[in-house]
Amino acid sequence: MKLFRKSDEKHKDKFDAKNDISAWASALAHEIKNPLNTMKINLQLLEEEWQQNNVSNEKLEKRFNVLNKEILRLEQILNDFLRYARLPKPNFEKYDISILLNELLDFTEPEAQQLNINISKDIESNLPETYLDSQQIKQALLNILINAYQSMPNGGDLIIKAYKTDSKIRIDVIDSGEGIPSERIDRLFDLFYSTKENGTGLGLSIAKRIIDLHNGEIMVQSQEGKGSTFSVVLPIYLNDPTK
């Protein structure tokens, strides 16, 4: 029975991996379709205008600008996707969450000031150290902060809370931004799903993938016009969980 269970688990892992690859490929193909269609249409128009000897410098500049914009967008989509797909396994080291959060907020402070965003901290004293990949967790939290900043284009308030709950550490990122419609919340972490006009929709997907690799959770509460709360819950590891 034990051997059968192991074999079944391996089969499940392979099945999940194939499903992941299939989902990633489908999402990527869907995302690059629009830029490619735009480029195709503009090249067709350029060809027609050229054949009709009806190509002015103004039209040429317009077509080239569109093509260049779409090429840059394709590059951004592919680069972001590669960062998501190539995300390595966490390198767990003992770290102080309080130090990590303060380092992150110091890094983003200039942007917050530029956007007229007031940041408040409520970090519980004596938070226990835990094993995590500090660079990956910083990246996940940075992506959440960027999302919060983008939701407050005219300024606002941001509160960072961190506290121990049971055998876990919870980090709340609370913004006073535009909020998220209820029908969109379930899709926030989907590959390439974005509510931003120029976003690739991978920032929150990468954040969730990192948190998942740490056996943590990420949750969202939001109300339109009143802001959002992103909560990250990480287990407290007294020892390296990979050893």
CSV table of C-alpha atoms in Angstrom, one decimal:
chain,number,residue,atom,x,y,z
A,1,MET,CA,0.0,0.0,0.0
A,2,LYS,CA,2.8,2.4,0.8
A,3,LEU,CA,4.5,1.8,-2.5
A,4,PHE,CA,1.3,2.4,-4.3
A,5,ARG,CA,0.7,5.6,-2.5
A,6,LYS,CA,4.1,6.9,-3.5
A,7,SER,CA,3.6,6.0,-7.1
A,8,ASP,CA,0.2,7.7,-7.0
A,9,GLU,CA,1.8,10.9,-5.6
A,10,LYS,CA,4.4,10.9,-8.3
A,11,HIS,CA,1.7,10.5,-10.9
A,12,LYS,CA,-0.2,13.4,-9.4
A,13,ASP,CA,2.9,15.6,-9.4
A,14,LYS,CA,3.5,14.9,-13.1
A,15,PHE,CA,-0.2,15.5,-13.8
A,16,ASP,CA,-0.1,18.8,-12.0
A,17,ALA,CA,3.1,19.8,-13.7
A,18,LYS,CA,1.6,19.1,-17.1
A,19,ASN,CA,-1.5,21.1,-16.2
A,20,ASP,CA,0.7,24.0,-15.1
A,21,ILE,CA,2.7,24.0,-18.3
A,22,SER,CA,-0.5,23.8,-20.3
A,23,ALA,CA,-2.1,26.6,-18.4
A,24,TRP,CA,1.0,28.8,-18.7
A,25,ALA,CA,1.3,28.2,-22.4
A,26,SER,CA,-2.4,28.9,-23.0
A,27,ALA,CA,-2.2,32.2,-20.9
A,28,LEU,CA,1.0,33.3,-22.7
A,29,ALA,CA,-0.5,32.5,-26.2
A,30,HIS,CA,-3.6,34.5,-25.3
A,31,GLU,CA,-1.6,37.4,-24.0
A,32,ILE,CA,0.7,37.9,-27.0
A,33,LYS,CA,-2.2,37.5,-29.5
A,34,ASN,CA,-3.4,41.1,-29.2
A,35,PRO,CA,0.1,42.8,-29.8
A,36,LEU,CA,0.7,40.4,-32.7
A,37,ASN,CA,-2.7,41.2,-34.3
A,38,THR,CA,-2.0,45.0,-33.9
A,39,MET,CA,1.4,44.6,-35.6
A,40,LYS,CA,-0.1,42.5,-38.4
A,41,ILE,CA,-2.8,45.0,-39.1
A,42,ASN,CA,-0.4,48.0,-39.2
A,43,LEU,CA,2.0,46.1,-41.5
A,44,GLN,CA,-0.9,45.3,-43.8
A,45,LEU,CA,-1.9,49.0,-43.9
A,46,LEU,CA,1.6,50.1,-44.5
A,47,GLU,CA,1.9,47.6,-47.4
A,48,GLU,CA,-1.3,48.9,-48.9
A,49,GLU,CA,-0.3,52.5,-48.6
A,50,TRP,CA,3.1,51.8,-50.0
A,51,GLN,CA,1.6,50.0,-53.1
A,52,GLN,CA,-0.8,52.9,-53.6
A,53,ASN,CA,2.1,55.3,-53.3
A,54,ASN,CA,0.2,57.0,-50.5
A,55,VAL,CA,2.7,56.9,-47.7
A,56,SER,CA,3.5,60.3,-46.1
A,57,ASN,CA,6.2,60.8,-43.5
A,58,GLU,CA,3.5,61.4,-40.9
A,59,LYS,CA,1.8,58.0,-41.7
A,60,LEU,CA,5.2,56.2,-41.6
A,61,GLU,CA,6.0,57.7,-38.2
A,62,LYS,CA,2.6,56.7,-36.9
A,63,ARG,CA,2.9,53.1,-38.1
A,64,PHE,CA,6.4,52.7,-36.8
A,65,ASN,CA,5.5,54.1,-33.4
A,66,VAL,CA,2.6,51.6,-33.1
A,67,LEU,CA,4.9,48.8,-34.1
A,68,ASN,CA,7.7,49.8,-31.7
A,69,LYS,CA,5.2,50.1,-28.9
A,70,GLU,CA,3.8,46.6,-29.5
A,71,ILE,CA,7.3,45.1,-29.8
A,72,LEU,CA,8.2,46.6,-26.4
A,73,ARG,CA,5.0,45.3,-24.9
A,74,LEU,CA,5.8,41.8,-26.2
A,75,GLU,CA,9.3,42.0,-24.7
A,76,GLN,CA,7.8,43.0,-21.3
A,77,ILE,CA,5.3,40.2,-21.4
A,78,LEU,CA,7.9,37.6,-22.2
A,79,ASN,CA,10.4,38.9,-19.7
A,80,ASP,CA,7.8,38.9,-16.9
A,81,PHE,CA,6.7,35.4,-17.9
A,82,LEU,CA,10.2,34.1,-17.8
A,83,ARG,CA,10.7,35.6,-14.3
A,84,TYR,CA,7.5,33.7,-13.3
A,85,ALA,CA,8.3,30.4,-15.0
A,86,ARG,CA,12.0,30.4,-13.8
A,87,LEU,CA,11.4,31.3,-10.2
A,88,PRO,CA,13.8,29.1,-8.3
A,89,LYS,CA,13.0,27.1,-5.2
A,90,PRO,CA,13.4,29.3,-2.1
A,91,ASN,CA,16.8,29.4,-0.4
A,92,PHE,CA,15.7,29.3,3.3
A,93,GLU,CA,17.7,31.3,5.8
A,94,LYS,CA,16.8,32.5,9.2
A,95,TYR,CA,15.6,36.1,9.0
A,96,ASP,CA,13.8,38.8,11.0
A,97,ILE,CA,10.6,39.9,9.3
A,98,SER,CA,10.7,43.3,11.1
A,99,ILE,CA,14.1,44.0,9.4
A,100,LEU,CA,12.8,42.8,6.1
A,101,LEU,CA,9.8,45.1,6.2
A,102,ASN,CA,11.8,48.1,7.3
A,103,GLU,CA,14.3,47.5,4.5
A,104,LEU,CA,11.5,47.2,1.9
A,105,LEU,CA,9.7,50.4,3.1
A,106,ASP,CA,13.0,52.4,3.1
A,107,PHE,CA,13.5,51.2,-0.5
A,108,THR,CA,10.0,52.3,-1.7
A,109,GLU,CA,9.8,55.5,0.4
A,110,PRO,CA,10.9,57.9,-2.4
A,111,GLU,CA,8.1,56.6,-4.7
A,112,ALA,CA,5.5,56.9,-1.9
A,113,GLN,CA,6.5,60.5,-1.2
A,114,GLN,CA,6.3,61.3,-4.9
A,115,LEU,CA,2.8,59.8,-5.1
A,116,ASN,CA,1.8,61.7,-1.9
A,117,ILE,CA,1.2,58.4,0.0
A,118,ASN,CA,1.4,58.5,3.8
A,119,ILE,CA,2.8,55.2,5.2
A,120,SER,CA,2.1,54.0,8.7
A,121,LYS,CA,3.7,51.0,10.4
A,122,ASP,CA,2.3,48.8,13.1
A,123,ILE,CA,4.9,46.0,13.4
A,124,GLU,CA,4.6,43.9,16.5
A,125,SER,CA,7.7,44.0,18.7
A,126,ASN,CA,9.7,40.8,19.2
A,127,LEU,CA,8.4,39.0,16.2
A,128,PRO,CA,10.1,35.6,16.1
A,129,GLU,CA,12.7,34.9,13.4
A,130,THR,CA,11.7,32.4,10.8
A,131,TYR,CA,13.3,30.5,7.9
A,132,LEU,CA,12.5,32.1,4.5
A,133,ASP,CA,14.0,33.3,1.3
A,134,SER,CA,14.4,37.0,2.1
A,135,GLN,CA,14.9,38.1,-1.5
A,136,GLN,CA,11.8,36.3,-2.7
A,137,ILE,CA,9.6,37.5,0.1
A,138,LYS,CA,10.8,41.0,-0.5
A,139,GLN,CA,9.9,40.6,-4.2
A,140,ALA,CA,6.4,39.3,-3.3
A,141,LEU,CA,5.8,42.1,-0.9
A,142,LEU,CA,7.2,44.7,-3.3
A,143,ASN,CA,4.8,43.6,-5.9
A,144,ILE,CA,1.9,43.9,-3.5
A,145,LEU,CA,3.1,47.4,-2.5
A,146,ILE,CA,3.4,48.5,-6.1
A,147,ASN,CA,-0.1,47.3,-6.7
A,148,ALA,CA,-1.3,49.4,-3.7
A,149,TYR,CA,0.6,52.5,-4.9
A,150,GLN,CA,-1.0,52.2,-8.3
A,151,SER,CA,-4.4,52.0,-6.7
A,152,MET,CA,-3.8,55.5,-5.2
A,153,PRO,CA,-2.8,57.7,-8.2
A,154,ASN,CA,-3.9,60.9,-6.3
A,155,GLY,CA,-2.3,60.0,-3.0
A,156,GLY,CA,-3.7,58.2,0.1
A,157,ASP,CA,-2.8,56.2,3.2
A,158,LEU,CA,-1.0,52.9,3.4
A,159,ILE,CA,-0.8,50.9,6.6
A,160,ILE,CA,1.7,48.0,7.1
A,161,LYS,CA,0.8,45.6,9.9
A,162,ALA,CA,2.9,42.6,11.0
A,163,TYR,CA,2.0,40.3,14.0
A,164,LYS,CA,2.2,36.8,15.2
A,165,THR,CA,-0.9,34.6,15.1
A,166,ASP,CA,-0.7,31.1,16.4
A,167,SER,CA,2.4,29.6,14.7
A,168,LYS,CA,2.4,32.0,11.8
A,169,ILE,CA,3.3,35.6,11.0
A,170,ARG,CA,0.7,37.7,9.3
A,171,ILE,CA,1.5,40.8,7.2
A,172,ASP,CA,-1.3,43.1,6.2
A,173,VAL,CA,-0.9,45.8,3.5
A,174,ILE,CA,-3.9,48.1,3.8
A,175,ASP,CA,-4.4,50.9,1.2
A,176,SER,CA,-7.1,53.6,0.9
A,177,GLY,CA,-7.2,53.3,-2.9
A,178,GLU,CA,-9.8,52.7,-5.5
A,179,GLY,CA,-10.7,49.2,-4.4
A,180,ILE,CA,-11.4,46.1,-6.5
A,181,PRO,CA,-14.8,45.1,-7.9
A,182,SER,CA,-16.0,41.8,-6.2
A,183,GLU,CA,-16.2,40.0,-9.5
A,184,ARG,CA,-12.5,40.6,-10.1
A,185,ILE,CA,-11.0,39.5,-6.8
A,186,ASP,CA,-11.1,35.8,-7.6
A,187,ARG,CA,-9.0,36.4,-10.7
A,188,LEU,CA,-6.4,38.8,-9.2
A,189,PHE,CA,-3.6,36.2,-9.0
A,190,ASP,CA,-4.3,34.6,-12.5
A,191,LEU,CA,-1.5,34.7,-15.0
A,192,PHE,CA,-1.7,37.9,-17.2
A,193,TYR,CA,-4.9,39.2,-15.5
A,194,SER,CA,-4.5,42.9,-14.9
A,195,THR,CA,-6.9,45.7,-14.1
A,196,LYS,CA,-4.2,48.2,-15.2
A,197,GLU,CA,-4.1,49.5,-18.7
A,198,ASN,CA,-0.4,48.9,-19.3
A,199,GLY,CA,0.1,46.1,-16.8
A,200,THR,CA,1.1,42.5,-17.7
A,201,GLY,CA,-0.8,41.1,-14.8
A,202,LEU,CA,2.2,39.1,-13.5
A,203,GLY,CA,3.2,41.1,-10.4
A,204,LEU,CA,0.5,39.5,-8.2
A,205,SER,CA,0.9,36.1,-9.9
A,206,ILE,CA,4.6,36.1,-9.0
A,207,ALA,CA,3.8,37.2,-5.4
A,208,LYS,CA,1.3,34.3,-5.0
A,209,ARG,CA,3.8,31.8,-6.5
A,210,ILE,CA,6.5,32.9,-4.0
A,211,ILE,CA,4.1,32.7,-1.1
A,212,ASP,CA,3.0,29.2,-2.2
A,213,LEU,CA,6.6,28.1,-2.4
A,214,HIS,CA,6.9,29.2,1.3
A,215,ASN,CA,3.8,27.2,2.2
A,216,GLY,CA,2.1,30.4,3.0
A,217,GLU,CA,-1.2,32.1,2.1
A,218,ILE,CA,-2.2,35.3,0.4
A,219,MET,CA,-5.7,36.8,0.8
A,220,VAL,CA,-7.5,39.9,-0.4
A,221,GLN,CA,-10.3,41.9,1.0
A,222,SER,CA,-11.6,44.9,-0.9
A,223,GLN,CA,-14.4,47.4,-1.3
A,224,GLU,CA,-14.8,49.7,-4.2
A,225,GLY,CA,-13.9,53.3,-3.4
A,226,LYS,CA,-12.6,52.4,0.1
A,227,GLY,CA,-9.4,50.5,-0.5
A,228,SER,CA,-8.0,47.0,-0.2
A,229,THR,CA,-6.2,44.8,2.3
A,230,PHE,CA,-3.7,42.2,1.0
A,231,SER,CA,-2.7,39.7,3.8
A,232,VAL,CA,0.3,37.4,3.6
A,233,VAL,CA,0.5,34.6,6.2
A,234,LEU,CA,3.8,32.8,6.5
A,235,PRO,CA,4.6,29.8,8.7
A,236,ILE,CA,7.2,30.2,11.5
A,237,TYR,CA,9.9,27.7,10.9
A,238,LEU,CA,12.4,27.1,13.7
A,239,ASN,CA,14.6,25.1,11.3
A,240,ASP,CA,15.2,25.0,7.6
A,241,PRO,CA,12.1,23.2,6.2
A,242,THR,CA,14.0,21.7,3.3
A,243,LYS,CA,16.4,19.8,5.6
